[in-house]
Amino acid sequence: MPELLRFVRRMTPILSVRDLKVHFPVSGGLFMRQTGSVKAVDGVSIDIAPGETLGLVGESGCGKSTLGKAIVRLHDANAGSIHFDGRDITRLGRGAMRPIRSDLQMVFQDPVESLNARLSVREIIEEPLIIHGTGSAAERRKRVDELLERVGLQRAAADRYPFEFSGGQRQRIGIARAIALNPKLIICDEPVSALDVSVQSQVLNLLLELQQDLGLSYLFIAHDLAVVKHISDRVAVMYLGKIVEMAGADAIYRNPKHAYTKALLSAIPEPDPTLEKKRILLEGDVPSPIDPPKGSAFGHRLKHPRYDETIGADLSLREIEPGHWVAADPCCLEKADWERASRRVA
Amino acid sequence: MTMSEPLLQVRDLITAFDTDGGLVRAVDQVSFSVERGKTLGIVGESGCGKSVTAMSLVRLLPQPAGKILQGEVMFKGRDLTRLKPEELRKVRGNEIGVIFQEPMTALNPVQRIGKQLSECFLLHKGMNKKEAWEASIEMLRLVKIPAPEQRAGDYPHQLSGGMRQRVVIAMALACKPDLVIADEPTTALDVTVQAQILDLMKRLQAEMGMSVMLITHDLGVIAETCDEVVVMYGGRVVERAPVRELFARPLHAYTRGLLASIPRMDTPRKSKLPVIPGMVASLKDFVPGCRFCQRMDRQLSKLLRERPPFIEASPGHWVEACPSCYDSSAA
């Protein structure tokens, strides 16, 4: 029976987000009245299984960071729900969130800005332990030493200050802080984007190792598709506040279905000068999330002839191959895929 | 001057910064050349001296701390390090265009972009204001900015990052320079916009026949755009080769490590990536000998004391021949 139990536990997502919307008010005019809203996250649903990594890619302004921050409740949701570890945390207040935070942590892009410059490394890593009342002073001391070793820093680092470290080492400090309370899920928001190539691989290896040893789940947010593919089990592609495609990491790279995913993949410069790549060049930029197109956002950018059909249509994700979900959007799919998608019920 | 002579030839360049701890060399005897109509890539990690090299060429070093101590920068038969400031100003913008990473720092926030573009034409081409404005609109059209007549009247903050970088490229190309120095021109941009900008630069290069010196940390960008590559580490050139040769047969341990450590589309998922252990020493701690040995913690005193020779291992393929970083059997 424990086999079955373990199986069931693995199948029950640690994180389950449904139709999440995060809108920010925009004010203007003489009396600074609300004139509109930025629909940063506009109806997103994702699941993450225990021990799984879901990669989230998209270009700046697509809402991927806002989604990550909304999950750890740094932003409030306007609609939809967030279930974490079986509990609805969508509307929990600060106090009620506190015990949950030990299981739900975040690692940020900029290790310079996310570490308090006036605290020593020991104080930075110890802080979550103190807040959550974990252990005696001596136990906490031991735990910090342990954590430093775990992330590949020397114990002597504890008494130094963030500015004394390189970018890669600072990111290790941020990771040590995030795993201090044995979390179940870590939201990693562009954790290696600011690092040099040779240091980036060190940090990626560390994240993979920690996942294996501690059974962590990750939501890994990044714009570097090769990095995301490397670390993820499944990948979700976001465009203008919505997920347009979601599939296994290998499947999405080998067999992308959505026109935006295809364009994104074709744009990556590959470190191989012998490759002759066929590039899909897009015109223009990502449209503004303040006044997004009424129909298919990417179809609008493509000036697709079928764009008008998408106004008011249901463009939600459909499973067109096992585990491969794509927005049912006639502007962005090949004919066969579109037919399959339109036959499936959302 | 014959056509076979390179457009730009840098020899034994040393650039240092005056700090509290004395002079530290950010660029330590660097030599390379840029051929006419070709693209040279300079790749390396932060602190390797690639940007300082670029700033030295056009003498835009932070003042008063930055100094060129030694070396020559031969450009079309003249040594740029010896030009008077007013002579250099004529070269910069007119014969050499410069593109930096962050377009907002290169643009004047309180001037309409058409006016900023006009400046090149007023200053270097002797046009009147109306002609210069028309020429500016033409440049904006060339870099594919939609509705250029209207955009010329915009201020930089009214444009997106990608559009701003196009304006900076338009400025750098306005006077049809012989050489464009581009320091991480697409690093701050999204991949789809990066693809547009790189494509644009390639197209303009083919049309105008200029040379490009492209500085980047992105080996993918190097592979797709460059003819020749210079790999820098610790303020020095550790390897230099034609692009295909460099990717097919990297000779220096640093280049190999760098190429191995990037995840590629065909790297098995979740596999352990090869890493380069340790990190770059700080400028003031650099040893005179092989700096990659210093990073690898090789305690071989001779390697750390004496600078390895820079040799041509095979025709056109140069490498810093440190006995433990350079595998001569691979050459």
XYZ file of C-alpha atoms in Angstrom:
677
model
C 0.000 0.000 0.000
C 2.712 2.569 0.663
C 3.527 2.307 -3.052
C 0.030 3.420 -3.904
C 0.104 6.096 -1.251
C 3.304 7.497 -2.659
C 1.803 7.392 -6.116
C -1.284 9.271 -5.018
C 0.819 11.843 -3.237
C 2.878 12.369 -6.349
C -0.207 12.875 -8.430
C -1.713 15.428 -6.053
C -0.247 18.750 -7.069
C 1.669 20.715 -4.459
C 0.522 23.870 -6.237
C -2.673 24.352 -8.128
C -3.534 27.710 -9.687
C -6.904 28.244 -11.359
C -7.973 31.140 -13.598
C -5.734 33.520 -11.734
C -6.069 37.187 -12.577
C -3.814 39.942 -11.296
C -4.748 43.394 -12.552
C -3.081 46.639 -11.544
C -5.057 49.882 -11.644
C -3.815 52.648 -13.943
C -4.691 56.181 -12.925
C -4.563 59.314 -14.966
C -6.159 62.646 -15.684
C -6.550 65.642 -13.427
C -8.023 63.778 -10.451
C -5.938 60.623 -10.866
C -9.020 58.530 -11.302
C -8.605 54.948 -12.352
C -8.609 55.027 -16.125
C -7.902 51.392 -16.824
C -5.948 48.408 -15.624
C -2.870 46.445 -16.566
C -3.946 42.852 -16.978
C -0.572 41.447 -15.965
C -1.895 37.956 -15.307
C -5.145 37.296 -17.106
C -6.612 33.887 -16.390
C -3.734 31.500 -15.745
C -4.091 27.883 -14.590
C -1.083 25.720 -13.682
C -0.331 22.661 -11.570
C 3.015 21.639 -10.119
C 3.521 18.100 -8.795
C 5.776 17.312 -5.829
C 9.383 17.113 -6.995
C 8.519 18.614 -10.361
C 9.920 21.679 -12.115
C 7.593 23.754 -14.218
C 9.472 26.216 -16.417
C 7.733 29.477 -17.256
C 9.035 31.414 -20.251
C 8.006 34.568 -22.008
C 9.311 38.000 -22.870
C 9.468 41.044 -20.631
C 6.047 42.295 -19.696
C 4.297 38.980 -20.341
C 3.406 38.700 -16.650
C 5.617 35.763 -15.677
C 7.207 37.521 -12.695
C 3.843 38.868 -11.548
C 2.473 35.339 -11.612
C 5.387 34.114 -9.477
C 4.932 36.915 -6.987
C 1.172 36.374 -6.836
C 1.732 32.721 -5.919
C 3.851 33.678 -2.893
C 1.247 36.386 -2.192
C 3.458 39.390 -2.842
C 0.634 40.516 -5.132
C -3.071 40.069 -4.471
C -5.189 38.151 -6.921
C -8.230 39.856 -8.448
C -9.868 36.584 -9.342
C -9.175 32.866 -9.413
C -7.594 30.647 -6.797
C -4.245 29.415 -5.527
C -4.136 26.099 -3.683
C -0.860 25.216 -2.037
C -0.300 21.876 -0.352
C -4.036 21.283 -0.179
C -4.957 24.689 1.267
C -6.612 27.641 -0.418
C -4.162 30.484 0.153
C -5.701 32.940 -2.318
C -6.991 35.315 0.328
C -4.984 34.500 3.429
C -3.809 37.500 5.445
C -0.207 38.123 6.476
C -0.542 36.307 9.769
C -2.237 33.268 8.298
C 0.349 33.127 5.491
C 3.311 33.066 7.881
C 3.333 29.338 8.699
C 2.839 28.565 5.013
C 5.855 30.647 3.997
C 8.218 28.101 5.485
C 7.018 25.696 2.776
C 6.773 28.248 -0.004
C 9.913 30.239 -0.743
C 11.272 32.469 -3.462
C 14.687 33.096 -5.052
C 15.067 36.389 -6.887
C 16.953 37.463 -9.978
C 19.098 40.125 -8.468
C 21.070 38.764 -5.545
C 22.368 42.278 -4.843
C 18.975 43.786 -4.249
C 17.394 40.819 -2.512
C 19.991 40.508 0.260
C 20.057 43.064 3.042
C 23.463 44.725 2.663
C 23.681 45.606 6.354
C 23.292 42.076 7.657
C 26.049 39.494 7.760
C 25.526 36.316 5.770
C 24.782 34.467 9.018
C 22.081 36.975 9.948
C 20.558 36.776 6.465
C 20.271 32.983 6.504
C 19.270 32.844 10.161
C 16.451 35.366 9.787
C 13.788 32.953 8.501
C 14.767 30.495 11.268
C 14.250 33.177 13.918
C 10.970 34.393 12.437
C 9.626 30.854 12.446
C 11.002 30.174 15.934
C 13.131 27.263 14.812
C 15.635 25.859 17.300
C 17.852 27.390 19.967
C 20.612 29.867 19.160
C 23.169 27.054 19.091
C 20.996 24.896 16.830
C 20.421 27.771 14.470
C 24.150 28.397 14.330
C 24.726 24.816 13.359
C 21.960 24.950 10.783
C 23.480 28.039 9.104
C 26.863 26.298 8.881
C 25.155 23.272 7.404
C 23.264 25.379 4.860
C 26.387 27.228 3.767
C 28.131 23.953 3.163
C 25.060 22.638 1.340
C 25.151 25.474 -1.204
C 28.916 25.238 -1.643
C 30.151 28.145 0.442
C 32.755 28.046 3.176
C 31.704 28.391 6.786
C 33.910 31.461 7.095
C 31.475 33.179 4.726
C 28.965 33.474 7.577
C 30.664 36.439 9.169
C 31.096 38.416 5.990
C 28.718 40.813 4.231
C 26.958 40.447 0.853
C 29.126 43.047 -0.913
C 32.185 40.871 -0.306
C 30.811 38.178 -2.603
C 30.536 37.735 -6.353
C 27.162 37.474 -8.092
C 27.216 33.678 -8.141
C 28.094 33.451 -4.467
C 25.368 35.928 -3.569
C 22.887 33.775 -5.444
C 24.083 30.808 -3.359
C 23.390 32.848 -0.222
C 19.883 33.602 -1.520
C 19.345 29.889 -2.157
C 20.627 28.968 1.329
C 18.098 31.381 2.805
C 15.317 29.939 0.668
C 15.990 26.332 1.716
C 16.617 27.159 5.396
C 13.127 26.070 6.454
C 12.944 22.953 4.253
C 10.373 24.333 1.838
C 8.321 22.218 -0.541
C 8.127 24.690 -3.411
C 10.535 27.433 -4.473
C 9.556 30.104 -6.970
C 12.784 30.882 -8.835
C 12.437 34.213 -10.632
C 15.239 34.469 -13.217
C 17.762 33.060 -10.725
C 20.653 32.787 -13.181
C 19.927 35.615 -15.618
C 22.322 38.053 -13.979
C 25.188 35.553 -13.774
C 28.103 34.865 -16.074
C 27.919 31.737 -18.213
C 30.439 29.704 -16.248
C 28.807 30.638 -12.936
C 25.323 30.060 -14.313
C 26.047 26.357 -14.806
C 27.315 26.099 -11.215
C 24.040 27.508 -9.859
C 21.898 25.347 -12.182
C 23.740 22.254 -10.977
C 23.153 23.317 -7.385
C 19.411 23.763 -7.971
C 19.198 20.319 -9.618
C 21.143 18.712 -6.771
C 18.956 20.315 -4.116
C 15.842 19.171 -5.912
C 17.075 15.602 -5.972
C 18.222 15.566 -2.352
C 15.354 17.502 -0.794
C 12.493 16.595 -3.127
C 11.812 20.245 -3.934
C 9.376 21.515 -6.532
C 10.301 24.562 -8.586
C 8.468 27.122 -10.598
C 11.400 28.257 -12.708
C 10.777 31.609 -14.386
C 13.250 32.710 -17.044
C 13.599 34.151 -20.500
C 16.529 31.933 -21.504
C 14.877 28.999 -23.212
C 17.898 26.711 -23.256
C 18.290 27.117 -19.494
C 14.575 26.527 -18.904
C 14.576 23.420 -21.039
C 17.561 22.057 -19.166
C 16.075 22.369 -15.700
C 12.353 21.773 -16.304
C 10.093 18.733 -16.556
C 7.328 20.719 -18.184
C 7.342 24.174 -19.742
C 4.615 26.816 -19.983
C 4.897 29.650 -22.508
C 3.300 32.939 -21.536
C 2.281 35.780 -23.813
C 0.587 38.946 -22.628
C -0.784 37.610 -19.362
C -1.914 34.238 -20.664
C -0.383 30.810 -21.077
C -0.495 29.921 -24.764
C 1.189 26.523 -24.663
C 2.192 24.003 -22.005
C 3.836 20.616 -22.500
C 6.685 18.328 -21.479
C 10.031 20.124 -21.830
C 11.313 17.908 -24.626
C 7.982 17.922 -26.478
C 7.628 21.678 -26.501
C 11.096 22.134 -27.973
C 10.888 19.296 -30.446
C 7.324 19.872 -31.503
C 6.060 23.375 -30.691
C 2.463 23.985 -31.726
C 1.742 27.646 -31.058
C 3.081 30.248 -33.496
C 4.501 32.306 -30.636
C 6.399 29.333 -29.184
C 7.785 28.652 -32.652
C 8.918 32.249 -33.076
C 10.459 32.288 -29.617
C 12.388 29.069 -30.235
C 13.588 30.172 -33.641
C 14.936 33.406 -32.152
C 17.403 31.738 -29.787
C 20.925 32.137 -31.075
C 22.487 28.669 -30.923
C 26.164 28.386 -30.030
C 26.969 26.502 -33.217
C 28.305 28.433 -36.225
C 27.669 25.535 -38.620
C 23.891 25.678 -38.115
C 21.891 27.446 -40.783
C 18.814 28.518 -38.902
C 15.527 29.471 -40.377
C 14.375 32.375 -38.311
C 10.831 33.571 -37.873
C 11.241 37.316 -37.570
C 8.409 39.054 -35.764
C 7.368 42.591 -36.446
C 6.963 45.057 -33.634
C 6.969 44.491 -29.885
C 4.746 42.779 -27.363
C 1.558 44.873 -27.218
C 0.705 46.848 -24.119
C -1.108 44.913 -21.386
C -3.055 48.077 -20.539
C -5.140 47.875 -23.672
C -4.600 44.377 -25.044
C -6.201 43.327 -28.321
C -9.721 42.010 -27.799
C -9.085 38.741 -29.598
C -5.934 36.666 -29.998
C -3.058 38.841 -28.768
C -0.460 37.128 -30.925
C -2.809 36.876 -33.895
C -3.123 40.646 -33.645
C 0.667 41.056 -33.757
C 0.809 38.758 -36.771
C -2.023 40.746 -38.422
C -3.588 37.374 -39.090
C -6.582 37.244 -41.505
C -8.568 35.113 -39.038
C -8.031 37.561 -36.172
C -11.654 38.762 -36.249
C -12.885 35.240 -35.490
C -10.966 35.268 -32.217
C -12.740 38.322 -30.769
C -14.942 37.042 -28.004
C -13.989 33.422 -28.758
C -12.848 30.931 -26.134
C -9.069 30.699 -26.607
C -8.419 28.550 -23.539
C -5.887 25.696 -23.461
C -6.857 22.344 -24.982
C -4.986 19.071 -24.721
C -4.261 18.170 -28.347
C -1.724 15.453 -27.594
C -1.294 13.639 -24.266
C 0.124 16.251 -21.884
C 0.463 18.851 -24.645
C -1.833 21.836 -24.115
C -2.233 24.739 -26.481
C -4.531 27.751 -26.807
C -7.376 27.062 -29.221
C -6.460 29.966 -31.466
C -7.025 29.701 -35.237
C -4.409 32.428 -35.886
C -1.615 30.589 -34.133
C -2.031 26.901 -34.991
C -1.419 24.741 -38.033
C -4.642 23.571 -39.656
C -4.555 20.001 -38.244
C -3.713 21.215 -34.732
C -6.436 23.833 -34.874
C -8.996 21.254 -35.917
C -7.946 18.961 -33.093
C -8.006 21.839 -30.596
C -11.398 23.153 -31.677
C -12.910 19.677 -31.263
C -11.664 19.412 -27.673
C -13.708 20.950 -24.929
C -11.846 23.393 -22.702
C 47.355 51.863 -47.640
C 46.439 48.641 -49.388
C 43.060 46.935 -49.172
C 44.543 43.864 -47.543
C 45.530 45.860 -44.502
C 43.036 45.485 -41.651
C 40.737 48.412 -40.953
C 41.613 48.440 -37.288
C 44.713 47.038 -35.720
C 45.219 47.034 -31.975
C 48.718 46.260 -30.744
C 49.823 45.619 -27.162
C 47.119 47.774 -25.642
C 47.368 48.312 -21.901
C 44.618 50.226 -20.112
C 44.754 50.826 -16.377
C 42.596 52.423 -13.726
C 43.939 54.632 -10.998
C 42.611 53.237 -7.711
C 43.405 53.712 -4.036
C 45.537 50.606 -4.279
C 47.552 51.998 -7.206
C 47.264 51.414 -10.942
C 45.401 48.229 -11.884
C 45.440 46.933 -15.436
C 41.984 46.133 -16.778
C 43.382 45.467 -20.241
C 46.807 43.891 -20.226
C 48.617 43.895 -23.549
C 45.853 43.024 -25.925
C 46.316 42.692 -29.700
C 43.781 41.966 -32.429
C 42.573 43.348 -35.716
C 39.298 43.915 -37.525
C 39.206 43.219 -41.258
C 37.237 45.364 -43.697
C 33.601 44.337 -44.028
C 33.967 41.637 -41.381
C 32.603 41.134 -37.888
C 34.944 40.494 -35.012
C 33.405 39.151 -31.809
C 34.949 39.717 -28.414
C 33.618 37.296 -25.848
C 34.320 36.907 -22.168
C 32.725 37.164 -18.745
C 32.256 40.240 -16.591
C 35.558 41.781 -15.632
C 37.511 40.218 -18.497
C 38.238 43.654 -19.954
C 36.140 43.432 -23.113
C 34.199 46.641 -22.544
C 37.261 48.534 -21.334
C 39.010 47.472 -24.534
C 36.153 48.951 -26.583
C 36.124 52.166 -24.582
C 39.898 52.471 -24.956
C 39.678 52.342 -28.741
C 37.470 55.413 -28.927
C 38.925 56.906 -25.744
C 35.677 57.005 -23.826
C 37.244 55.689 -20.617
C 35.866 56.956 -17.320
C 37.894 60.031 -16.451
C 40.186 60.762 -14.717
C 40.716 57.173 -13.488
C 41.120 55.393 -16.837
C 44.400 55.652 -18.747
C 45.912 54.014 -21.778
C 49.439 53.170 -20.648
C 50.792 51.574 -23.755
C 49.998 50.303 -27.209
C 48.629 51.591 -30.465
C 45.233 51.578 -32.123
C 45.816 51.916 -35.847
C 42.660 52.926 -37.703
C 42.927 53.758 -41.405
C 46.608 54.571 -41.017
C 46.321 56.739 -37.922
C 47.047 55.888 -34.301
C 43.877 56.817 -32.393
C 45.727 56.907 -29.078
C 47.763 59.856 -30.358
C 45.000 61.951 -31.877
C 44.116 65.284 -30.300
C 40.655 65.291 -28.671
C 39.126 67.428 -31.445
C 40.561 65.156 -34.143
C 39.232 62.122 -32.324
C 35.785 63.684 -32.084
C 35.725 63.853 -35.878
C 36.539 60.152 -36.097
C 34.004 59.167 -33.466
C 30.489 59.298 -34.819
C 31.711 59.910 -38.351
C 34.107 57.072 -39.124
C 33.468 54.952 -36.032
C 29.945 54.462 -34.691
C 29.406 53.267 -31.148
C 26.448 51.289 -29.741
C 26.258 50.595 -26.035
C 24.152 48.122 -24.106
C 21.707 50.425 -22.396
C 20.082 52.703 -24.974
C 18.778 55.079 -22.311
C 22.311 56.120 -21.354
C 23.214 56.835 -24.965
C 20.160 59.009 -25.624
C 19.430 62.456 -24.300
C 16.136 62.112 -22.416
C 15.021 65.717 -23.004
C 15.670 65.945 -26.727
C 13.460 64.651 -29.529
C 15.073 61.670 -31.217
C 14.960 63.361 -34.631
C 17.007 66.225 -33.217
C 19.569 63.865 -31.673
C 19.931 62.035 -34.945
C 20.240 65.326 -36.810
C 23.325 66.196 -34.810
C 25.503 63.679 -36.662
C 24.494 65.229 -39.963
C 24.925 68.819 -38.762
C 28.280 68.088 -37.144
C 29.915 65.779 -39.653
C 28.121 66.242 -42.959
C 27.560 70.004 -43.013
C 23.825 69.751 -43.712
C 21.347 72.442 -42.732
C 18.670 71.731 -40.130
C 15.946 70.796 -42.587
C 18.171 68.446 -44.564
C 19.440 66.874 -41.361
C 15.863 66.290 -40.116
C 14.940 64.630 -43.423
C 18.075 62.479 -43.271
C 17.174 61.470 -39.721
C 13.756 60.281 -40.795
C 15.442 58.286 -43.562
C 17.694 56.617 -40.952
C 14.701 55.750 -38.765
C 13.071 54.177 -41.783
C 16.259 52.207 -42.475
C 16.239 50.652 -38.988
C 12.559 49.761 -39.508
C 10.923 52.080 -37.041
C 7.248 52.300 -38.002
C 5.853 55.760 -38.872
C 9.301 57.435 -38.764
C 7.936 60.951 -39.488
C 5.954 60.854 -36.261
C 8.537 58.970 -34.190
C 11.213 61.566 -35.008
C 9.225 63.977 -32.871
C 9.116 61.596 -29.896
C 11.269 61.680 -26.794
C 13.255 58.537 -25.904
C 10.972 57.599 -22.997
C 8.044 57.314 -25.393
C 9.674 54.357 -27.148
C 10.032 50.714 -26.087
C 13.464 49.237 -25.324
C 13.740 47.614 -28.733
C 12.746 50.820 -30.524
C 15.250 52.835 -28.476
C 18.049 50.453 -29.383
C 17.066 50.919 -33.040
C 17.433 54.667 -32.577
C 20.903 54.158 -31.078
C 21.824 51.956 -34.032
C 20.470 54.601 -36.406
C 22.689 57.173 -34.666
C 25.738 54.934 -34.876
C 25.151 54.295 -38.574
C 23.978 57.784 -39.544
C 27.307 58.916 -40.964
C 27.999 55.613 -42.699
C 30.977 54.753 -40.508
C 33.718 52.328 -41.552
C 33.587 50.617 -38.181
C 30.798 50.047 -35.672
C 31.708 49.112 -32.122
C 28.731 47.436 -30.469
C 29.042 46.611 -26.763
C 26.336 44.087 -25.769
C 23.849 45.743 -28.159
C 21.079 43.211 -27.536
C 21.712 42.016 -23.994
C 18.926 44.104 -22.466
C 16.411 43.000 -25.097
C 14.037 40.072 -25.444
C 15.066 37.221 -27.748
C 12.553 38.006 -30.484
C 13.654 41.655 -30.474
C 17.300 40.574 -30.315
C 16.710 38.485 -33.444
C 15.236 41.545 -35.197
C 18.160 43.778 -34.202
C 20.892 41.274 -35.126
C 19.189 40.648 -38.448
C 19.003 44.394 -39.020
C 22.690 44.895 -38.221
C 23.683 42.077 -40.556
C 21.591 43.499 -43.375
C 22.937 47.018 -42.910
C 26.472 45.680 -42.751
C 25.993 43.903 -46.079
C 24.492 47.044 -47.632
C 27.014 49.526 -46.292
C 30.110 47.313 -46.215
C 31.169 48.372 -42.747
C 33.172 46.385 -40.219
C 31.680 45.489 -36.845
C 33.318 44.820 -33.527
C 30.724 43.013 -31.424
C 31.282 42.612 -27.710
C 29.095 40.071 -25.951
C 29.010 37.349 -23.338
C 26.579 35.309 -25.441
C 28.276 32.537 -27.391
C 25.089 31.988 -29.387
C 25.205 35.560 -30.678
C 28.904 35.115 -31.485
C 28.258 31.896 -33.411
C 25.551 33.495 -35.519
C 27.057 36.861 -36.332
C 30.853 36.816 -36.236
C 33.590 35.939 -38.707
C 36.407 35.934 -36.186
C 36.385 35.638 -32.404
C 38.620 36.915 -29.635
C 38.205 35.225 -26.235
C 39.259 37.375 -23.302
C 40.041 36.319 -19.765
C 41.520 38.380 -16.977
C 42.267 41.391 -19.179
C 44.046 39.331 -21.811
C 43.299 37.578 -25.053
C 43.576 33.839 -24.394
C 42.442 32.680 -27.817
C 41.689 34.104 -31.251
C 40.390 32.217 -34.277
C 37.876 32.224 -37.146
C 34.451 31.445 -35.705
C 33.977 27.914 -37.047
C 37.504 26.975 -36.095
C 37.019 28.262 -32.549
C 33.804 26.337 -31.952
C 35.117 23.186 -33.627
C 38.570 23.142 -32.044
C 38.841 25.320 -28.959
C 42.450 25.127 -27.782
C 42.501 26.990 -24.486
C 41.075 25.366 -21.353
C 38.998 28.478 -20.646
C 37.361 28.502 -24.078
C 36.654 24.798 -23.750
C 35.162 25.246 -20.304
C 33.005 28.117 -21.501
C 31.677 26.180 -24.486
C 31.000 23.100 -22.363
C 29.164 24.920 -19.587
C 26.264 26.351 -21.616
C 23.138 24.226 -21.768
C 22.166 23.665 -25.409
C 18.964 22.508 -26.960
C 20.351 18.974 -27.268
C 21.905 18.718 -23.782
C 20.080 15.926 -21.890
C 17.615 17.510 -19.530
C 18.490 17.735 -15.839
C 21.977 16.368 -16.483
C 24.867 17.825 -14.566
C 26.495 20.597 -16.578
C 30.269 20.793 -16.756
C 31.436 23.802 -14.745
C 34.496 25.979 -14.545
C 35.280 25.879 -10.841
C 36.125 28.942 -8.832
C 35.746 32.484 -10.057
C 37.654 35.304 -11.669
C 40.143 36.939 -9.295
C 39.668 40.645 -8.733
C 41.734 42.967 -10.925
C 44.153 43.917 -8.214
C 44.914 40.285 -7.318
C 45.800 39.111 -10.810
C 49.063 37.203 -11.071
C 51.554 38.059 -13.806
C 51.406 34.492 -15.159
C 48.470 32.442 -16.443
C 45.283 33.807 -14.911
C 43.206 30.786 -15.721
C 45.683 28.663 -13.733
C 45.116 31.142 -10.929
C 41.361 30.491 -11.092
C 41.887 26.735 -11.194
C 44.043 27.027 -8.099
C 47.024 25.409 -9.764
C 49.884 25.959 -7.391
C 52.604 25.764 -9.974
C 54.623 28.809 -9.149
C 56.244 29.169 -12.554
C 52.880 29.216 -14.310
C 51.670 31.972 -12.063
C 54.881 34.014 -12.312
C 55.504 34.168 -16.024
C 53.108 35.204 -18.732
C 52.702 32.431 -21.293
C 53.560 33.291 -24.907
C 50.765 33.981 -27.402
C 51.370 31.623 -30.297
C 49.837 30.817 -33.672
C 48.978 27.157 -33.099
C 47.623 26.657 -36.610
C 47.172 29.215 -39.399
C 44.962 32.004 -38.051
C 44.362 30.246 -34.726
C 46.150 31.952 -31.839
C 46.272 30.816 -28.243
C 47.945 31.755 -24.983
C 50.220 28.756 -24.683
C 50.204 28.033 -20.965
C 51.565 24.482 -20.539
C 48.597 23.394 -18.420
C 45.790 25.300 -20.205
C 46.841 24.697 -23.782
C 46.783 21.205 -25.190
C 49.209 21.326 -28.121
C 48.185 17.857 -29.288
C 44.738 19.284 -30.183
C 46.163 21.918 -32.510
